[in-house]
CSV table of C-alpha atoms and ligand atoms in Angstrom, one decimal:
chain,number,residue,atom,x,y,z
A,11,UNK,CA,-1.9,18.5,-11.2
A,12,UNK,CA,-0.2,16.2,-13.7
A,13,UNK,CA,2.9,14.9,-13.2
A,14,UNK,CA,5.8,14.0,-16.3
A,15,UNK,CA,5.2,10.0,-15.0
A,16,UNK,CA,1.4,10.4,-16.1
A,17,UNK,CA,2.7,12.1,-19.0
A,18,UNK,CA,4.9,9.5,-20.1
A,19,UNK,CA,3.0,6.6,-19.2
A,20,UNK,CA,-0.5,7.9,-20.1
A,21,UNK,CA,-1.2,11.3,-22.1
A,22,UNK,CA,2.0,10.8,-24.2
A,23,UNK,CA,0.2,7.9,-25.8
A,24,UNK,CA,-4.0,9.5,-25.8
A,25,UNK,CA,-2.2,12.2,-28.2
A,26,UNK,CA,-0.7,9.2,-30.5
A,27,UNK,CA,-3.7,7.6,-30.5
A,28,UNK,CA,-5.6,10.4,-31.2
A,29,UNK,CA,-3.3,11.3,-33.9
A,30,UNK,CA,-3.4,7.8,-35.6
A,31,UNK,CA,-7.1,8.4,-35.9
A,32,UNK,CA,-8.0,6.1,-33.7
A,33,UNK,CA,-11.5,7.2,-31.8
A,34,UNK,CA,-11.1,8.4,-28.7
A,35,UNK,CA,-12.3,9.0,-25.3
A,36,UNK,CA,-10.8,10.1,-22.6
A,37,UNK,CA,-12.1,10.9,-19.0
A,38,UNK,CA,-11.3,13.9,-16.5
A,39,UNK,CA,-11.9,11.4,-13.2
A,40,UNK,CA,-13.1,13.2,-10.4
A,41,UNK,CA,-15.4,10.1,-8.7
A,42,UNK,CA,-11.9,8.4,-8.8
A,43,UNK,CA,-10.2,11.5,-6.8
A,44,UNK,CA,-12.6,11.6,-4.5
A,45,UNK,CA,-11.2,8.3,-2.9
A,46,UNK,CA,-8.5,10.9,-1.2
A,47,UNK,CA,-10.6,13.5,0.8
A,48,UNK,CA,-10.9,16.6,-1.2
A,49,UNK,CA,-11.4,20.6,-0.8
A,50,UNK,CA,-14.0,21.1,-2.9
A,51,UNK,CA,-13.1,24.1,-4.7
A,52,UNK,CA,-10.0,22.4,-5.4
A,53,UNK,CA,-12.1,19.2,-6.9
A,54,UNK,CA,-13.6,21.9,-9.3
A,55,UNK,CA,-10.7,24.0,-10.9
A,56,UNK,CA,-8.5,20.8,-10.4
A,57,UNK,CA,-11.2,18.8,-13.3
A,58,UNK,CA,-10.6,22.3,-15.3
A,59,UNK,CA,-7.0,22.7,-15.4
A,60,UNK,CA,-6.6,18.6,-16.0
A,61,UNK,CA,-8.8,20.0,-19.3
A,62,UNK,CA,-6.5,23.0,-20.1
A,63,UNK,CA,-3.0,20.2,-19.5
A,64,UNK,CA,-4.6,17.6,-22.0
A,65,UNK,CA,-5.3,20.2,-24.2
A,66,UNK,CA,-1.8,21.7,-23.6
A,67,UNK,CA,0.0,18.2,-24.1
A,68,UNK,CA,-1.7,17.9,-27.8
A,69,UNK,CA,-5.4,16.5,-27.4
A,70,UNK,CA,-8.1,18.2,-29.6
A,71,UNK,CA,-11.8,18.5,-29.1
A,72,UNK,CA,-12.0,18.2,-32.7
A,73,UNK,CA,-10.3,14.7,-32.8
A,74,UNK,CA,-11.0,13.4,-29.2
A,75,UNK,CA,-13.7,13.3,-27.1
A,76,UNK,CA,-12.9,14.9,-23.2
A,77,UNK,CA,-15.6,14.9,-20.3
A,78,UNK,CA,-16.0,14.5,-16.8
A,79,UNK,CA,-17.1,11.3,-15.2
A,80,UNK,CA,-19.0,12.8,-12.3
A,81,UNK,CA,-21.3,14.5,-15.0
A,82,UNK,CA,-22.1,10.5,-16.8
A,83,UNK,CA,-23.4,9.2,-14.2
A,84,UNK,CA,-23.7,5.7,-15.8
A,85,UNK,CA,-20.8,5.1,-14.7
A,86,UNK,CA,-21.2,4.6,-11.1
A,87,UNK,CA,-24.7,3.1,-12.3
A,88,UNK,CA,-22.4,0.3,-14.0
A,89,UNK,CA,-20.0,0.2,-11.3
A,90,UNK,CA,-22.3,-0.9,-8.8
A,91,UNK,CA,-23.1,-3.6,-11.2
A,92,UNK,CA,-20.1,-4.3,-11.2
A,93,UNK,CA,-19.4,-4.4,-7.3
A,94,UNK,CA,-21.7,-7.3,-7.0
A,95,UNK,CA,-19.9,-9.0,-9.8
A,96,UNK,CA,-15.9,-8.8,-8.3
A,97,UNK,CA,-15.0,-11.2,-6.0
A,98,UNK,CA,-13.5,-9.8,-2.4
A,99,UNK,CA,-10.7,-12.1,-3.4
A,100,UNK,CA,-9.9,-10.3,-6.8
A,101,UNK,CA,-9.9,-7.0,-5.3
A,102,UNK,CA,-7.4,-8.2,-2.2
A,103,UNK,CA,-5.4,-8.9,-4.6
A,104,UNK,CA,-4.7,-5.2,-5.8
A,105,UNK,CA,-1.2,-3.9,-4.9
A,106,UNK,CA,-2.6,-0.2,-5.5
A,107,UNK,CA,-4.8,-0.7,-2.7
A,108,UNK,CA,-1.8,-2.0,-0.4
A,109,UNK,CA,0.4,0.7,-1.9
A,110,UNK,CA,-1.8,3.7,-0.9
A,111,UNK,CA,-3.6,2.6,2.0
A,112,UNK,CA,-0.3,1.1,3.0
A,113,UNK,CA,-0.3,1.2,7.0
A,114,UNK,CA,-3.2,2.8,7.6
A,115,UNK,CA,-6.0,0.4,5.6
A,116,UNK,CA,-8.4,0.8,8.5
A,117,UNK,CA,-9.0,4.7,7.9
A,118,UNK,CA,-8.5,4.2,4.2
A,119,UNK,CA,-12.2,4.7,2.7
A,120,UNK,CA,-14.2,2.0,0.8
A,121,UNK,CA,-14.2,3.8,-2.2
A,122,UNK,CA,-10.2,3.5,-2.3
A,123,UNK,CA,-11.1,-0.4,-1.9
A,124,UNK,CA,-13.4,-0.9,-4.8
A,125,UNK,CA,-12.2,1.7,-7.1
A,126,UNK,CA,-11.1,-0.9,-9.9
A,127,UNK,CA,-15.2,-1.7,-10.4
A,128,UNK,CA,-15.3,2.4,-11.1
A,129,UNK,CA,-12.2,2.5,-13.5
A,130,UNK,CA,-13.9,-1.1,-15.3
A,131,UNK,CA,-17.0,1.0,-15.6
A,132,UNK,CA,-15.2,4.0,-17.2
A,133,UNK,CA,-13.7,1.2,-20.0
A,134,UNK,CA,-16.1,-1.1,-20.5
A,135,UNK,CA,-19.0,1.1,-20.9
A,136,UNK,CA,-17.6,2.5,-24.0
A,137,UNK,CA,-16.5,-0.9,-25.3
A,138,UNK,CA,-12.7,0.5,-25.4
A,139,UNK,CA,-10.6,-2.2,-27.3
A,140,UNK,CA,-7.3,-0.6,-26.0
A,141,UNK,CA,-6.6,1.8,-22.4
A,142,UNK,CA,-3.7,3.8,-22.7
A,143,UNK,CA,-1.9,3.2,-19.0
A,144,UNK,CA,1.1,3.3,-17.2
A,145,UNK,CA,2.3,-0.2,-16.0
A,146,UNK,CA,1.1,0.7,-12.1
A,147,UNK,CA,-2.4,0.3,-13.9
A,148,UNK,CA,-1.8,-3.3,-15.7
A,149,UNK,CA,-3.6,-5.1,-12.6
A,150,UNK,CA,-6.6,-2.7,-13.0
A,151,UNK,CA,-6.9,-3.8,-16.8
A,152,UNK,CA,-6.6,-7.6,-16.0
A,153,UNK,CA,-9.7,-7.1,-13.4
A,154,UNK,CA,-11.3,-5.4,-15.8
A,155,UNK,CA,-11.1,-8.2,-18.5
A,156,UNK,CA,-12.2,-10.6,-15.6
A,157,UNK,CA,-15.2,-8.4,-14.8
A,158,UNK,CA,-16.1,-8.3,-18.6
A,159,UNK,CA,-15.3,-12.5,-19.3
A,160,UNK,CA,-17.6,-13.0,-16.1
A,161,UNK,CA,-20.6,-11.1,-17.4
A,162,UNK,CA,-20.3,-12.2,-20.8
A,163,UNK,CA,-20.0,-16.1,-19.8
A,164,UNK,CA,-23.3,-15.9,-17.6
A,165,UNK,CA,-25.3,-13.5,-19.6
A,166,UNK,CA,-24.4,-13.7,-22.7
A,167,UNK,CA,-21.6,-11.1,-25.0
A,168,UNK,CA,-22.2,-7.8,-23.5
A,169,UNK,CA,-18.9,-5.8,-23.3
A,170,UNK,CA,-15.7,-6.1,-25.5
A,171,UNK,CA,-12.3,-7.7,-23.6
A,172,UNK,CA,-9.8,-4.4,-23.6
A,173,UNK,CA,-6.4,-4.6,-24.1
A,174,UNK,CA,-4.1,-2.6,-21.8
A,175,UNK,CA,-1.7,-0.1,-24.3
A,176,UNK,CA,1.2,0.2,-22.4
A,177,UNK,CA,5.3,1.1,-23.9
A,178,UNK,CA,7.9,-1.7,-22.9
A,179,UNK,CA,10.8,0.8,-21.3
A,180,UNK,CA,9.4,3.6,-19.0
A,181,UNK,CA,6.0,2.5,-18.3
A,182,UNK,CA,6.9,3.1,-15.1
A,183,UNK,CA,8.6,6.7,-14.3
A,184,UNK,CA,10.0,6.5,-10.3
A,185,UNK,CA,10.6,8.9,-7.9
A,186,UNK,CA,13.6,11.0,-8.1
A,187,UNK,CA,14.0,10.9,-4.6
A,188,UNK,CA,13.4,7.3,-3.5
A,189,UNK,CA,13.8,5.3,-7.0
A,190,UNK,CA,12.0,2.0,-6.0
A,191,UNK,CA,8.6,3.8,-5.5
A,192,UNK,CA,6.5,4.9,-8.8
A,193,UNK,CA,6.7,8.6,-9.4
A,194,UNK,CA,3.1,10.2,-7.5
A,195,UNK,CA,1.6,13.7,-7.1
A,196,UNK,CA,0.3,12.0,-3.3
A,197,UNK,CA,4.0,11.9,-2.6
A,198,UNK,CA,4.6,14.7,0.3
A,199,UNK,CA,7.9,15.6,-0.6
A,200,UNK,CA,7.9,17.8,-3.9
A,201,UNK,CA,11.5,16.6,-5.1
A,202,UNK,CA,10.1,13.1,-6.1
A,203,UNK,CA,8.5,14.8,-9.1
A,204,UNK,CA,8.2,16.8,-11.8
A,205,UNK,CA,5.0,18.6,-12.6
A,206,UNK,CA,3.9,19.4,-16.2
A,207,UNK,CA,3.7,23.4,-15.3
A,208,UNK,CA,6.9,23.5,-13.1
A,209,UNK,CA,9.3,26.5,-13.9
A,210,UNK,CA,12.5,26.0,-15.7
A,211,UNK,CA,14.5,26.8,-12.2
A,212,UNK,CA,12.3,24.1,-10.3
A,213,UNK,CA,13.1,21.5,-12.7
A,214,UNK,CA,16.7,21.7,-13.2
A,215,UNK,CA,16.5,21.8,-8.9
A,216,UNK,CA,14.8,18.8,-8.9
A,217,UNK,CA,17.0,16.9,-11.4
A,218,UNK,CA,20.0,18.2,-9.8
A,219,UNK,CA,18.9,16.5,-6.6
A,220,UNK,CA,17.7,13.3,-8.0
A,221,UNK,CA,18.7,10.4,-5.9
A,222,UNK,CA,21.5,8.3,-7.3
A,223,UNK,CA,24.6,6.3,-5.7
A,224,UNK,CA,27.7,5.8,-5.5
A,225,UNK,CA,28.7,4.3,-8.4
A,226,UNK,CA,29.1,7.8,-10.4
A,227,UNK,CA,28.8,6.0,-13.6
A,228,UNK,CA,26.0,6.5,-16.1
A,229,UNK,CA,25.0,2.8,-16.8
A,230,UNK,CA,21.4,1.9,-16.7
A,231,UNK,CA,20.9,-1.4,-14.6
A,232,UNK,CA,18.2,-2.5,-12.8
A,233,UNK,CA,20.7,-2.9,-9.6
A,234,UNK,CA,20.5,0.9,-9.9
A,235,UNK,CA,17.0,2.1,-9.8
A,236,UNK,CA,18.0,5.9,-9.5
A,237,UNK,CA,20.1,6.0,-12.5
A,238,UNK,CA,18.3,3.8,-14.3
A,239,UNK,CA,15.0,5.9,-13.9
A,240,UNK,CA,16.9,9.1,-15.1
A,241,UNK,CA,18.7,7.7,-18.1
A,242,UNK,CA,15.3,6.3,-18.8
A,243,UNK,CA,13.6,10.1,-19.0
A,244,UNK,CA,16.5,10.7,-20.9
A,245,UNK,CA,16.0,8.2,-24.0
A,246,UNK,CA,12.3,9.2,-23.7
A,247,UNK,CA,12.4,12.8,-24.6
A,248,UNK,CA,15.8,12.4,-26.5
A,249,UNK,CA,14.9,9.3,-28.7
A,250,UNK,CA,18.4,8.2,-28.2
A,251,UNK,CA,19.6,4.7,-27.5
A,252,UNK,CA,20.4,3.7,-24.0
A,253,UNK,CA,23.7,2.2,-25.5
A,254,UNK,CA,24.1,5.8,-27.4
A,255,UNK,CA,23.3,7.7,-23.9
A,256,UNK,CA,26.0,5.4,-22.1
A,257,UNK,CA,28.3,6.2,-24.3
A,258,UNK,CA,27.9,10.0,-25.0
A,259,UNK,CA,28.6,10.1,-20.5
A,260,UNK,CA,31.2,7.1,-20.3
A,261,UNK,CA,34.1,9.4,-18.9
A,262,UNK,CA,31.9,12.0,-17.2
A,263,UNK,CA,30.5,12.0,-13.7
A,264,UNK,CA,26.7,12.8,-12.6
A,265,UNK,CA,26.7,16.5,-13.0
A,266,UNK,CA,26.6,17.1,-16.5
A,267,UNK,CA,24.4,14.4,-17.6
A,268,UNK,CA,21.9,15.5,-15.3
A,269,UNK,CA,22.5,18.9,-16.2
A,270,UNK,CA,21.6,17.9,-19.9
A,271,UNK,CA,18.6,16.2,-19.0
A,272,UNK,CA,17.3,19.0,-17.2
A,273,UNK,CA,17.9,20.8,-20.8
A,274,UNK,CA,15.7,18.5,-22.4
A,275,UNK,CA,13.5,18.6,-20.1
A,276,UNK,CA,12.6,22.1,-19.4
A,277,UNK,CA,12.6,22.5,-24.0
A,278,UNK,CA,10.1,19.6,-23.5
A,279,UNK,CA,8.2,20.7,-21.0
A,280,UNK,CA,8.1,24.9,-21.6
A,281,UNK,CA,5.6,25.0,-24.6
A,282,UNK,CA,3.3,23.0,-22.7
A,283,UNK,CA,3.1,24.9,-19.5
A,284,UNK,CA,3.1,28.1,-22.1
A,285,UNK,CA,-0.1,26.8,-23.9
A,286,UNK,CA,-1.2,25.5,-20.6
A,287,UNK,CA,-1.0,29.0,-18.6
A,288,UNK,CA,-2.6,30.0,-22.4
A,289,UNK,CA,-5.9,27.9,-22.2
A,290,UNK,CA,-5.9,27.5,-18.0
A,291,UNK,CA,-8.4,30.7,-17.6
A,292,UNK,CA,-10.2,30.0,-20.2
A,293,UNK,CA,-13.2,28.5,-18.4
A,294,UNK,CA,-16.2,29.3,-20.3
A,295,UNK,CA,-14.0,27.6,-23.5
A,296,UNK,CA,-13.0,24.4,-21.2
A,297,UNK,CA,-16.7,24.3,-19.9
A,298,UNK,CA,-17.7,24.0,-23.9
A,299,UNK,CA,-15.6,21.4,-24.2
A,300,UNK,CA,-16.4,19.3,-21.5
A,301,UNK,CA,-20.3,19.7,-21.5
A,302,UNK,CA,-20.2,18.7,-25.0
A,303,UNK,CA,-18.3,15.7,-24.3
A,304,UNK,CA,-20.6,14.3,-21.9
A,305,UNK,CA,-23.0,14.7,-23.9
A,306,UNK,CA,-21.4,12.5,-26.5
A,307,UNK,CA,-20.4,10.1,-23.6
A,308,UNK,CA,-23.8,9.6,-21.7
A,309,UNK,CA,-25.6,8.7,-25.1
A,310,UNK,CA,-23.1,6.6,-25.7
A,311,UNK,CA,-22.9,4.8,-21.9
A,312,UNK,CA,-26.7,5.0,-22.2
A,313,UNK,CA,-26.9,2.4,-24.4
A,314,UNK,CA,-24.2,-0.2,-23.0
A,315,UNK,CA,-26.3,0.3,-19.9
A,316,UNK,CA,-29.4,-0.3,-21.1
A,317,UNK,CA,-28.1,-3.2,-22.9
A,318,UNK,CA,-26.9,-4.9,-19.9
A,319,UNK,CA,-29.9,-4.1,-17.7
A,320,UNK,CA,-32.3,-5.9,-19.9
A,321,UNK,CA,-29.5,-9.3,-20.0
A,322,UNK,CA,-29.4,-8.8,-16.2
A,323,UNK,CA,-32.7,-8.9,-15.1
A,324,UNK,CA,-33.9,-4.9,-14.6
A,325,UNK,CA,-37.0,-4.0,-15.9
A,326,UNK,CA,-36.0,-1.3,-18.3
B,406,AMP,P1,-2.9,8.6,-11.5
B,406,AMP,O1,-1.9,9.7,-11.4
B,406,AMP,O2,-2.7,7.5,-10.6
B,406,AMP,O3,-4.3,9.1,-11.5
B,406,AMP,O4,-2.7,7.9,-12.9
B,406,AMP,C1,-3.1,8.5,-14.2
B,406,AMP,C2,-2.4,7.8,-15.3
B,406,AMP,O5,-1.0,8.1,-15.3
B,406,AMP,C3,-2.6,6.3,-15.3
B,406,AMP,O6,-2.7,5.8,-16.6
B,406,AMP,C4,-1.3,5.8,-14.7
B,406,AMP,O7,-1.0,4.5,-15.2
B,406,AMP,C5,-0.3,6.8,-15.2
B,406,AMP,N1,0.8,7.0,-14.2
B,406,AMP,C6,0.7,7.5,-13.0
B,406,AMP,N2,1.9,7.5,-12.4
B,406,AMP,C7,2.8,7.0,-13.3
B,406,AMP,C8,4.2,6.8,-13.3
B,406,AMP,N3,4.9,7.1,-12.2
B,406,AMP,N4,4.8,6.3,-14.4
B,406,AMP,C9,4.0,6.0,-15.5
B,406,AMP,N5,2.7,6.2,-15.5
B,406,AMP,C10,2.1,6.7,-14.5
């Protein structure tokens, strides 16, 4: 159930990575979903048709390895490493954890609490150099480093210190309906975001609707999260300058610049849920795909493993 800010801010950049021929791994995260309670079926076709949209949005299996983290499980072997190694303090510090536990942190589960150690274990056990992310996940990436200096300084050079990959101007893609939250697929109202299989009519609804102000004027300033947010969408799928955009809607109200970015939108966004609806039912083909990627990725995590066990103290 991807959403155009995970787009933008994540799978936009695996296929440019993957296209500068840079090795890649990426990881369908059901452990980390898990931290919501699930339906299981859901949990199941959910892990295939997050397959089917990376394939849709331009990964390869020839290019780019794809598997499923519940099916490696060295990575919640490393991550409960990894929980003994993160301080209480680092992890209070996450404003993910206040964000979606928010009110309610008592009947938020533990898993929601410690899920930076999983997503740590995800990166470092692969020795990633550089995680493509959206901004939301730049605090993740820091704890991450921390969790890999602090091994390293008292056990000597195990894992690699990743860089966070993240673009300057619409890291962060916010809700069209309340602008100063992040745009989310947990968010209960449906007009805060766009889906990557939405129908053309559903889009251009949701755009109309988009939460402005009063101002009328197409000017992007941080004073004016709403507008900001949309011109931003706007100079991401048109490649156009925000000085370019500002001028092209000087002397015209809301309407028909939204209307235009619903236009580039739904051309952006049809061939993908055509090659998405394509692939989607494809199961036995996805299964392929993602049983030979963990393959790849438990040899691989194997090793890192094995390699810190015998620094830390297991007998191998
Ligand atoms: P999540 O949807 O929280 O599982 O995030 C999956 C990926 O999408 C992560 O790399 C996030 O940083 C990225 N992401 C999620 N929401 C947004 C957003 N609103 N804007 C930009 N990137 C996002």
């Amino acid at each position: 159930n991807l959403h155009l800010g995970n787009y933008l801010g994540a799978v936009k950049r695996f296929v440019e990575l993957q296209d500068a021929n840079a090795m890649c791994i990426y990881c369908l995260v059901d452990l980390h979903a898990i931290t919501n309670w699930q339906d299981p079926k859901e949990l199941r076709q959910n892990t295939i048709e997050v397959t089917a949209a990376f394939l849709a949005c331009g990964l390869r299996q020839e290019n780019s390895i794809i598997f499923n983290q519940s099916q490696v499980p060295t990575h919640t072997e490393l991550a409960w490493i990894f929980n003994c190694v993160t301080r209480m303090g680092w992890l209070n510090r996450m404003t993910q954890f206040k964000d979606k536990a928010g009110k309610d942190k008592e009947n938020a589960s533990s898993g929601l609490f410690i899920y930076p150690n999983l997503m740590a274990a995800d990166i470092l056990v692969y020795k990633a150099t550089h995680v493509p992310v959206g901004n939301d996940q730049k605090q993740h990436l820091e704890l991450t480093r921390d969790i890999a200096a602090r091994i390293n300084h008292h056990f000597g050079a195990v894992f690699t210190l990743p860089e966070p990959y993240i673009r300057k101007r619409g890291a962060r893609i916010m809700s069209l309906q309340d602008p100063d939250k992040k745009m989310s697929k947990s968010d209960p109202n449906h007009n805060s975001y766009i889906g990557l299989t939405d129908q053309d009519s559903i889009i251009k609804k949701k755009i109309m609707k988009a939460v402005t102000d009063s101002q009328a004027s197409v000017v992007s300033d941080s004073s004016r999260p709403g507008i900001r947010n949309l011109i931003d969408l706007y100079q991401l799928l048109s490649h156009d300058s925000i000085d370019a955009i500002e001028r092209r809607y000087q002397h015209s109200s809301y309407k028909p610049f939204k209307e235009d970015l619903a236009d580039l939108l739904i051309n952006f966004l049809s061939p993908i849920r055509e090659k998405f609806h394509a692939i989607r039912d494809d199961h036995t083909e996805l299964t392929r795909i993602i049983t030979s990627g963990n393959e790849y990725a438990q040899a691989r995590a194997q090793t890192t493993l094995d390699r810190l066990k015998d620094k830390t103290g297991f007998a191998l």
